[in-house]
């Protein structure tokens, strides 16, 4: 799962910033807004793939072009020669590394939509684009078992609109499942051994992974919206956003038993110990302070939880 790869992502981000200076390769042309929409890590090869909207070339005796997609060695930060696209207009909205392949999807304004699978050498392994009549938006892509789930906005050959597409990982065949599941417009999906969980701005829905039957709906809009991200640890969901709970605002994260609809008794913050003098906020020792809202992403690594965003103290 992408969410448990935060340490490597941080290393990737630092390496990406520094690799050009270390190798003395100045960027001669980069898009004005360097936008990375998604990334994933091929753990077997130790390569980070990141896609978005960033035409780029670098020059150091030879020209190295990259069209909205880069591959970087996760340990060294070295830019790798992976560059399967032939033009700048093919934007990348979602990236997935799965079973030695790189799955890419996009719905750019000035180029045809696509869902494609690439080998590590940059050659095309297969295209799943024909599984759809149209794609107008792609927001995320994840593998759960032998199925690929793509979030966005799609139509099939009957012009039916749906927002969660289920594809066979090998053939790319569109697998039609429960219409209520397909019709839920989500921003993130996480799979467990027996459940699928989909997050929107207002709800976290829990589905049976085998039958796609709705098991539970957690009304996050009761606590403030939009929800921004979530992770699963066993049957517990940690959901980030700008929430209010028990009369307290600025709650950046809530914890749920996914079989229930109300948050668990859990605090997301820090206790200022008596050995620390907080001169900036004049905090008294032993007092509890919640982390302010502005939490936009969350990840877990073992028993540790990491959050990111514009986090302050309430």
mmCIF file of C-alpha atoms in Angstrom:
data_model
loop_
_atom_site.group_PDB
_atom_site.id
_atom_site.type_symbol
_atom_site.label_atom_id
_atom_site.label_comp_id
_atom_site.label_asym_id
_atom_site.label_seq_id
_atom_site.Cartn_x
_atom_site.Cartn_y
_atom_site.Cartn_z
ATOM 1 C CA UNK A 1 0.000 0.000 0.000
ATOM 2 C CA UNK A 2 1.176 3.501 -0.756
ATOM 3 C CA UNK A 3 0.454 4.775 2.716
ATOM 4 C CA UNK A 4 3.054 2.608 4.423
ATOM 5 C CA UNK A 5 5.853 3.891 2.226
ATOM 6 C CA UNK A 6 6.203 7.327 3.771
ATOM 7 C CA UNK A 7 9.840 6.914 4.837
ATOM 8 C CA UNK A 8 10.854 6.070 1.302
ATOM 9 C CA UNK A 9 8.742 8.928 -0.043
ATOM 10 C CA UNK A 10 10.502 11.400 2.237
ATOM 11 C CA UNK A 11 13.836 10.050 1.088
ATOM 12 C CA UNK A 12 12.648 10.363 -2.503
ATOM 13 C CA UNK A 13 11.584 13.965 -2.005
ATOM 14 C CA UNK A 14 14.886 14.952 -0.428
ATOM 15 C CA UNK A 15 16.859 13.063 -3.029
ATOM 16 C CA UNK A 16 14.847 14.576 -5.855
ATOM 17 C CA UNK A 17 15.625 18.077 -4.652
ATOM 18 C CA UNK A 18 19.309 17.413 -4.117
ATOM 19 C CA UNK A 19 20.147 15.025 -6.948
ATOM 20 C CA UNK A 20 20.476 17.777 -9.515
ATOM 21 C CA UNK A 21 22.915 19.751 -7.375
ATOM 22 C CA UNK A 22 24.921 16.658 -6.547
ATOM 23 C CA UNK A 23 25.221 15.721 -10.196
ATOM 24 C CA UNK A 24 25.685 19.344 -11.328
ATOM 25 C CA UNK A 25 22.892 19.068 -13.875
ATOM 26 C CA UNK A 26 21.027 22.365 -14.095
ATOM 27 C CA UNK A 27 17.395 22.315 -15.151
ATOM 28 C CA UNK A 28 17.076 24.378 -18.283
ATOM 29 C CA UNK A 29 13.363 24.050 -18.674
ATOM 30 C CA UNK A 30 10.688 23.093 -16.180
ATOM 31 C CA UNK A 31 6.989 23.923 -16.226
ATOM 32 C CA UNK A 32 6.169 27.010 -14.202
ATOM 33 C CA UNK A 33 4.064 24.928 -11.821
ATOM 34 C CA UNK A 34 5.895 21.682 -11.083
ATOM 35 C CA UNK A 35 2.923 19.480 -10.171
ATOM 36 C CA UNK A 36 3.248 15.885 -8.992
ATOM 37 C CA UNK A 37 -0.190 14.265 -8.878
ATOM 38 C CA UNK A 38 0.764 10.796 -7.708
ATOM 39 C CA UNK A 39 3.684 8.504 -7.035
ATOM 40 C CA UNK A 40 4.390 4.901 -6.172
ATOM 41 C CA UNK A 41 7.395 2.802 -5.265
ATOM 42 C CA UNK A 42 8.506 -0.364 -6.995
ATOM 43 C CA UNK A 43 9.932 -1.940 -3.857
ATOM 44 C CA UNK A 44 11.540 -4.846 -5.732
ATOM 45 C CA UNK A 45 13.654 -2.566 -7.922
ATOM 46 C CA UNK A 46 13.958 0.341 -5.481
ATOM 47 C CA UNK A 47 12.572 2.883 -7.936
ATOM 48 C CA UNK A 48 10.146 5.717 -7.273
ATOM 49 C CA UNK A 49 7.838 6.655 -10.149
ATOM 50 C CA UNK A 50 6.174 10.071 -9.966
ATOM 51 C CA UNK A 51 3.761 11.526 -12.475
ATOM 52 C CA UNK A 52 1.963 14.800 -12.965
ATOM 53 C CA UNK A 53 2.370 17.945 -15.027
ATOM 54 C CA UNK A 54 6.018 18.901 -15.445
ATOM 55 C CA UNK A 55 7.732 19.070 -18.835
ATOM 56 C CA UNK A 56 11.425 18.960 -18.047
ATOM 57 C CA UNK A 57 14.775 18.608 -19.611
ATOM 58 C CA UNK A 58 18.258 18.695 -18.167
ATOM 59 C CA UNK A 59 21.546 19.258 -19.913
ATOM 60 C CA UNK A 60 24.995 17.941 -19.086
ATOM 61 C CA UNK A 61 26.635 17.255 -22.402
ATOM 62 C CA UNK A 62 23.472 15.421 -23.473
ATOM 63 C CA UNK A 63 19.818 16.301 -23.238
ATOM 64 C CA UNK A 64 17.525 14.258 -21.016
ATOM 65 C CA UNK A 65 13.840 14.871 -21.604
ATOM 66 C CA UNK A 66 11.065 13.866 -19.222
ATOM 67 C CA UNK A 67 7.413 14.321 -20.125
ATOM 68 C CA UNK A 68 5.335 14.480 -16.928
ATOM 69 C CA UNK A 69 6.829 11.258 -15.576
ATOM 70 C CA UNK A 70 10.097 10.517 -13.800
ATOM 71 C CA UNK A 71 11.798 7.472 -12.320
ATOM 72 C CA UNK A 72 14.324 7.983 -9.536
ATOM 73 C CA UNK A 73 16.565 5.608 -7.629
ATOM 74 C CA UNK A 74 15.063 5.661 -4.130
ATOM 75 C CA UNK A 75 18.440 5.396 -2.398
ATOM 76 C CA UNK A 76 20.662 7.690 -4.425
ATOM 77 C CA UNK A 77 18.194 10.125 -5.961
ATOM 78 C CA UNK A 78 19.643 9.487 -9.402
ATOM 79 C CA UNK A 79 17.318 10.257 -12.293
ATOM 80 C CA UNK A 80 16.793 7.105 -14.339
ATOM 81 C CA UNK A 81 16.323 6.964 -18.150
ATOM 82 C CA UNK A 82 12.697 5.795 -17.916
ATOM 83 C CA UNK A 83 10.765 8.078 -20.282
ATOM 84 C CA UNK A 84 7.982 6.242 -22.138
ATOM 85 C CA UNK A 85 5.975 9.276 -23.247
ATOM 86 C CA UNK A 86 6.619 11.016 -26.547
ATOM 87 C CA UNK A 87 4.961 14.361 -25.861
ATOM 88 C CA UNK A 88 4.210 16.829 -23.116
ATOM 89 C CA UNK A 89 0.436 16.672 -23.448
ATOM 90 C CA UNK A 90 0.096 13.224 -21.873
ATOM 91 C CA UNK A 91 -0.386 14.214 -18.215
ATOM 92 C CA UNK A 92 -0.308 11.664 -15.396
ATOM 93 C CA UNK A 93 -3.033 11.583 -12.750
ATOM 94 C CA UNK A 94 -2.416 8.196 -11.124
ATOM 95 C CA UNK A 95 0.601 5.895 -10.740
ATOM 96 C CA UNK A 96 0.621 2.302 -9.504
ATOM 97 C CA UNK A 97 3.507 -0.184 -9.239
ATOM 98 C CA UNK A 98 2.203 -3.736 -9.137
ATOM 99 C CA UNK A 99 3.779 -7.119 -9.881
ATOM 100 C CA UNK A 100 6.749 -5.636 -11.728
ATOM 101 C CA UNK A 101 4.609 -3.360 -13.921
ATOM 102 C CA UNK A 102 3.913 0.376 -13.851
ATOM 103 C CA UNK A 103 0.246 1.293 -14.280
ATOM 104 C CA UNK A 104 -0.436 4.865 -15.434
ATOM 105 C CA UNK A 105 -3.718 6.686 -15.937
ATOM 106 C CA UNK A 106 -4.730 10.166 -16.959
ATOM 107 C CA UNK A 107 -7.467 12.322 -18.421
ATOM 108 C CA UNK A 108 -5.681 15.460 -19.687
ATOM 109 C CA UNK A 109 -7.549 18.296 -21.379
ATOM 110 C CA UNK A 110 -5.454 18.374 -24.565
ATOM 111 C CA UNK A 111 -4.734 14.677 -25.077
ATOM 112 C CA UNK A 112 -6.722 11.436 -25.095
ATOM 113 C CA UNK A 113 -7.507 9.777 -21.780
ATOM 114 C CA UNK A 114 -5.703 6.536 -21.078
ATOM 115 C CA UNK A 115 -5.086 3.643 -18.676
ATOM 116 C CA UNK A 116 -1.845 1.918 -19.668
ATOM 117 C CA UNK A 117 0.616 -0.615 -18.304
ATOM 118 C CA UNK A 118 4.372 -0.305 -18.833
ATOM 119 C CA UNK A 119 7.345 -2.565 -18.331
ATOM 120 C CA UNK A 120 10.303 -1.363 -16.291
ATOM 121 C CA UNK A 121 12.230 -0.637 -19.497
ATOM 122 C CA UNK A 122 9.546 1.843 -20.587
ATOM 123 C CA UNK A 123 7.919 -0.326 -23.243
ATOM 124 C CA UNK A 124 4.146 -0.673 -23.286
ATOM 125 C CA UNK A 125 2.946 -3.960 -21.796
ATOM 126 C CA UNK A 126 -0.749 -3.389 -22.481
ATOM 127 C CA UNK A 127 -3.447 -0.751 -22.715
ATOM 128 C CA UNK A 128 -6.688 -0.846 -20.766
ATOM 129 C CA UNK A 129 -8.062 2.318 -22.352
ATOM 130 C CA UNK A 130 -10.550 0.496 -24.579
ATOM 131 C CA UNK A 131 -12.296 -0.867 -21.481
ATOM 132 C CA UNK A 132 -13.985 2.521 -21.186
ATOM 133 C CA UNK A 133 -16.189 4.527 -23.521
ATOM 134 C CA UNK A 134 -14.817 7.705 -21.952
ATOM 135 C CA UNK A 135 -12.770 8.946 -19.016
ATOM 136 C CA UNK A 136 -13.238 12.523 -17.865
ATOM 137 C CA UNK A 137 -11.351 12.363 -14.565
ATOM 138 C CA UNK A 138 -8.807 10.131 -12.804
ATOM 139 C CA UNK A 139 -7.944 10.692 -9.152
ATOM 140 C CA UNK A 140 -6.382 7.468 -7.842
ATOM 141 C CA UNK A 141 -5.475 3.895 -8.685
ATOM 142 C CA UNK A 142 -4.740 0.951 -6.379
ATOM 143 C CA UNK A 143 -4.307 -2.812 -6.624
ATOM 144 C CA UNK A 144 -6.247 -5.083 -4.267
ATOM 145 C CA UNK A 145 -5.692 -8.760 -4.920
ATOM 146 C CA UNK A 146 -5.898 -9.407 -8.652
ATOM 147 C CA UNK A 147 -8.031 -6.347 -9.357
ATOM 148 C CA UNK A 148 -7.136 -2.764 -10.169
ATOM 149 C CA UNK A 149 -9.407 -0.047 -8.812
ATOM 150 C CA UNK A 150 -9.412 3.296 -10.614
ATOM 151 C CA UNK A 151 -11.197 6.304 -9.122
ATOM 152 C CA UNK A 152 -12.459 9.103 -11.325
ATOM 153 C CA UNK A 153 -15.358 9.552 -13.725
ATOM 154 C CA UNK A 154 -16.069 7.043 -16.486
ATOM 155 C CA UNK A 155 -18.684 5.825 -18.941
ATOM 156 C CA UNK A 156 -19.175 2.381 -20.424
ATOM 157 C CA UNK A 157 -20.548 1.354 -23.819
ATOM 158 C CA UNK A 158 -24.101 2.025 -22.613
ATOM 159 C CA UNK A 159 -23.070 5.575 -21.597
ATOM 160 C CA UNK A 160 -23.676 4.761 -17.940
ATOM 161 C CA UNK A 161 -21.628 7.030 -15.670
ATOM 162 C CA UNK A 162 -19.692 5.517 -12.767
ATOM 163 C CA UNK A 163 -16.911 6.684 -10.482
ATOM 164 C CA UNK A 164 -15.140 3.536 -9.280
ATOM 165 C CA UNK A 165 -13.869 1.231 -12.009
ATOM 166 C CA UNK A 166 -12.828 -2.358 -11.316
ATOM 167 C CA UNK A 167 -10.379 -3.901 -13.795
ATOM 168 C CA UNK A 168 -8.752 -7.301 -14.122
ATOM 169 C CA UNK A 169 -5.035 -6.721 -13.473
ATOM 170 C CA UNK A 170 -3.916 -8.815 -16.467
ATOM 171 C CA UNK A 171 -6.474 -8.270 -19.213
ATOM 172 C CA UNK A 172 -7.752 -4.859 -18.164
ATOM 173 C CA UNK A 173 -11.310 -6.098 -18.638
ATOM 174 C CA UNK A 174 -13.874 -3.900 -16.940
ATOM 175 C CA UNK A 175 -15.549 -5.927 -14.197
ATOM 176 C CA UNK A 176 -19.014 -4.625 -13.441
ATOM 177 C CA UNK A 177 -19.951 -4.917 -9.790
ATOM 178 C CA UNK A 178 -22.575 -3.485 -7.450
ATOM 179 C CA UNK A 179 -23.917 -0.215 -8.910
ATOM 180 C CA UNK A 180 -23.970 1.523 -5.536
ATOM 181 C CA UNK A 181 -20.266 0.754 -5.111
ATOM 182 C CA UNK A 182 -19.433 1.977 -8.618
ATOM 183 C CA UNK A 183 -21.590 5.069 -8.163
ATOM 184 C CA UNK A 184 -19.860 6.338 -5.017
ATOM 185 C CA UNK A 185 -17.533 9.221 -5.906
ATOM 186 C CA UNK A 186 -14.426 8.750 -3.758
ATOM 187 C CA UNK A 187 -10.969 10.290 -3.499
ATOM 188 C CA UNK A 188 -9.187 7.296 -1.958
ATOM 189 C CA UNK A 189 -9.657 3.544 -1.691
ATOM 190 C CA UNK A 190 -7.956 1.080 0.665
ATOM 191 C CA UNK A 191 -8.332 -2.690 0.619
ATOM 192 C CA UNK A 192 -7.924 -5.142 3.487
ATOM 193 C CA UNK A 193 -8.254 -8.929 3.558
ATOM 194 C CA UNK A 194 -12.048 -8.742 3.518
ATOM 195 C CA UNK A 195 -13.047 -5.098 3.120
ATOM 196 C CA UNK A 196 -12.834 -2.172 0.728
ATOM 197 C CA UNK A 197 -12.970 1.319 2.203
ATOM 198 C CA UNK A 198 -13.719 4.408 0.133
ATOM 199 C CA UNK A 199 -13.279 7.987 1.331
ATOM 200 C CA UNK A 200 -15.088 11.060 0.041
ATOM 201 C CA UNK A 201 -15.201 14.577 1.470
ATOM 202 C CA UNK A 202 -18.192 13.651 3.622
ATOM 203 C CA UNK A 203 -18.205 9.887 4.189
ATOM 204 C CA UNK A 204 -16.074 6.845 4.787
ATOM 205 C CA UNK A 205 -17.851 3.815 3.354
ATOM 206 C CA UNK A 206 -16.999 0.215 4.193
ATOM 207 C CA UNK A 207 -17.787 -2.519 1.659
ATOM 208 C CA UNK A 208 -17.507 -6.278 1.607
ATOM 209 C CA UNK A 209 -14.537 -7.009 -0.643
ATOM 210 C CA UNK A 210 -16.047 -10.168 -2.138
ATOM 211 C CA UNK A 211 -19.627 -8.999 -2.737
ATOM 212 C CA UNK A 212 -19.254 -5.170 -2.763
ATOM 213 C CA UNK A 213 -22.175 -4.951 -0.341
ATOM 214 C CA UNK A 214 -22.197 -1.837 1.861
ATOM 215 C CA UNK A 215 -21.312 -2.779 5.446
ATOM 216 C CA UNK A 216 -21.143 0.650 7.067
ATOM 217 C CA UNK A 217 -21.178 4.363 6.315
ATOM 218 C CA UNK A 218 -19.373 6.738 8.660
ATOM 219 C CA UNK A 219 -20.837 10.275 8.404
ATOM 220 C CA UNK A 220 -17.720 12.430 8.603
ATOM 221 C CA UNK A 221 -19.829 15.466 7.763
ATOM 222 C CA UNK A 222 -21.105 15.330 11.359
ATOM 223 C CA UNK A 223 -17.669 16.470 12.484
ATOM 224 C CA UNK A 224 -16.635 18.874 9.721
ATOM 225 C CA UNK A 225 -15.604 18.513 6.089
ATOM 226 C CA UNK A 226 -13.788 17.896 3.918
ATOM 227 C CA UNK A 227 -12.012 14.766 5.027
ATOM 228 C CA UNK A 228 -8.567 14.715 3.432
ATOM 229 C CA UNK A 229 -7.012 11.259 3.861
ATOM 230 C CA UNK A 230 -7.171 8.038 5.877
ATOM 231 C CA UNK A 231 -5.294 4.877 6.720
ATOM 232 C CA UNK A 232 -6.333 1.492 8.037
ATOM 233 C CA UNK A 233 -4.627 -0.281 10.931
ATOM 234 C CA UNK A 234 -6.375 -3.628 11.429
ATOM 235 C CA UNK A 235 -10.078 -2.655 11.627
ATOM 236 C CA UNK A 236 -9.373 0.883 12.762
ATOM 237 C CA UNK A 237 -9.493 3.904 10.460
ATOM 238 C CA UNK A 238 -7.581 7.118 11.111
ATOM 239 C CA UNK A 239 -9.216 9.933 9.117
ATOM 240 C CA UNK A 240 -7.679 13.380 8.701
ATOM 241 C CA UNK A 241 -9.378 16.693 8.086
ATOM 242 C CA UNK A 242 -10.592 19.751 9.978
ATOM 243 C CA UNK A 243 -12.936 18.230 12.540
ATOM 244 C CA UNK A 244 -14.817 19.236 15.676
ATOM 245 C CA UNK A 245 -15.497 16.695 18.418
ATOM 246 C CA UNK A 246 -16.966 16.988 21.912
ATOM 247 C CA UNK A 247 -17.056 20.765 21.644
ATOM 248 C CA UNK A 248 -13.418 21.019 20.584
ATOM 249 C CA UNK A 249 -12.424 22.436 17.231
ATOM 250 C CA UNK A 250 -9.158 21.963 15.372
ATOM 251 C CA UNK A 251 -9.123 18.192 15.580
ATOM 252 C CA UNK A 252 -6.842 17.143 12.731
ATOM 253 C CA UNK A 253 -7.551 13.418 12.947
ATOM 254 C CA UNK A 254 -10.343 11.138 14.191
ATOM 255 C CA UNK A 255 -10.160 7.415 14.943
ATOM 256 C CA UNK A 256 -12.975 4.991 14.059
ATOM 257 C CA UNK A 257 -13.795 1.353 14.563
ATOM 258 C CA UNK A 258 -14.997 0.759 10.996
ATOM 259 C CA UNK A 259 -17.973 -1.281 12.247
ATOM 260 C CA UNK A 260 -19.256 1.793 14.129
ATOM 261 C CA UNK A 261 -20.385 5.263 13.041
ATOM 262 C CA UNK A 262 -19.007 7.409 15.891
ATOM 263 C CA UNK A 263 -15.370 8.197 16.699
ATOM 264 C CA UNK A 264 -13.421 6.297 19.317
ATOM 265 C CA UNK A 265 -12.215 8.002 22.480
ATOM 266 C CA UNK A 266 -8.838 9.110 21.201
ATOM 267 C CA UNK A 267 -6.893 12.342 21.246
ATOM 268 C CA UNK A 268 -4.674 13.604 18.480
ATOM 269 C CA UNK A 269 -2.151 15.961 20.009
ATOM 270 C CA UNK A 270 0.681 16.214 22.463
ATOM 271 C CA UNK A 271 1.206 16.676 26.194
ATOM 272 C CA UNK A 272 3.645 19.412 27.152
ATOM 273 C CA UNK A 273 5.841 17.824 29.835
ATOM 274 C CA UNK A 274 6.880 19.750 32.917
ATOM 275 C CA UNK A 275 10.511 19.549 31.856
ATOM 276 C CA UNK A 276 9.847 21.667 28.765
ATOM 277 C CA UNK A 277 9.240 25.397 28.887
ATOM 278 C CA UNK A 278 7.143 26.532 25.984
ATOM 279 C CA UNK A 279 8.099 30.208 25.804
ATOM 280 C CA UNK A 280 6.258 30.796 22.543
ATOM 281 C CA UNK A 281 2.826 29.737 23.743
ATOM 282 C CA UNK A 282 3.393 30.019 27.511
ATOM 283 C CA UNK A 283 2.076 26.516 27.932
ATOM 284 C CA UNK A 284 1.744 25.163 31.451
ATOM 285 C CA UNK A 285 3.459 21.865 32.122
ATOM 286 C CA UNK A 286 1.366 18.748 31.750
ATOM 287 C CA UNK A 287 -1.286 20.521 29.673
ATOM 288 C CA UNK A 288 -2.668 18.718 26.620
ATOM 289 C CA UNK A 289 -2.655 20.484 23.264
ATOM 290 C CA UNK A 290 -4.438 19.184 20.166
ATOM 291 C CA UNK A 291 -2.710 19.440 16.838
ATOM 292 C CA UNK A 292 -4.416 22.112 14.794
ATOM 293 C CA UNK A 293 -6.263 21.283 11.601
ATOM 294 C CA UNK A 294 -4.565 21.500 8.242
ATOM 295 C CA UNK A 295 -3.642 17.817 8.297
ATOM 296 C CA UNK A 296 -3.717 16.721 4.676
ATOM 297 C CA UNK A 297 -2.064 13.310 4.624
ATOM 298 C CA UNK A 298 -1.399 10.388 6.936
ATOM 299 C CA UNK A 299 0.690 7.211 6.815
ATOM 300 C CA UNK A 300 1.530 4.304 9.089
ATOM 301 C CA UNK A 301 4.749 2.383 9.515
ATOM 302 C CA UNK A 302 4.348 -0.407 12.044
ATOM 303 C CA UNK A 303 3.016 1.125 15.250
ATOM 304 C CA UNK A 304 4.011 4.661 14.228
ATOM 305 C CA UNK A 305 1.669 7.119 12.518
ATOM 306 C CA UNK A 306 2.948 10.044 10.482
ATOM 307 C CA UNK A 307 0.932 13.072 9.423
ATOM 308 C CA UNK A 308 1.694 15.914 7.071
ATOM 309 C CA UNK A 309 0.234 19.278 6.196
ATOM 310 C CA UNK A 310 0.173 22.745 7.670
ATOM 311 C CA UNK A 311 0.084 21.566 11.242
ATOM 312 C CA UNK A 312 0.148 24.007 14.116
ATOM 313 C CA UNK A 313 -1.024 24.077 17.683
ATOM 314 C CA UNK A 314 -4.601 24.943 18.577
#
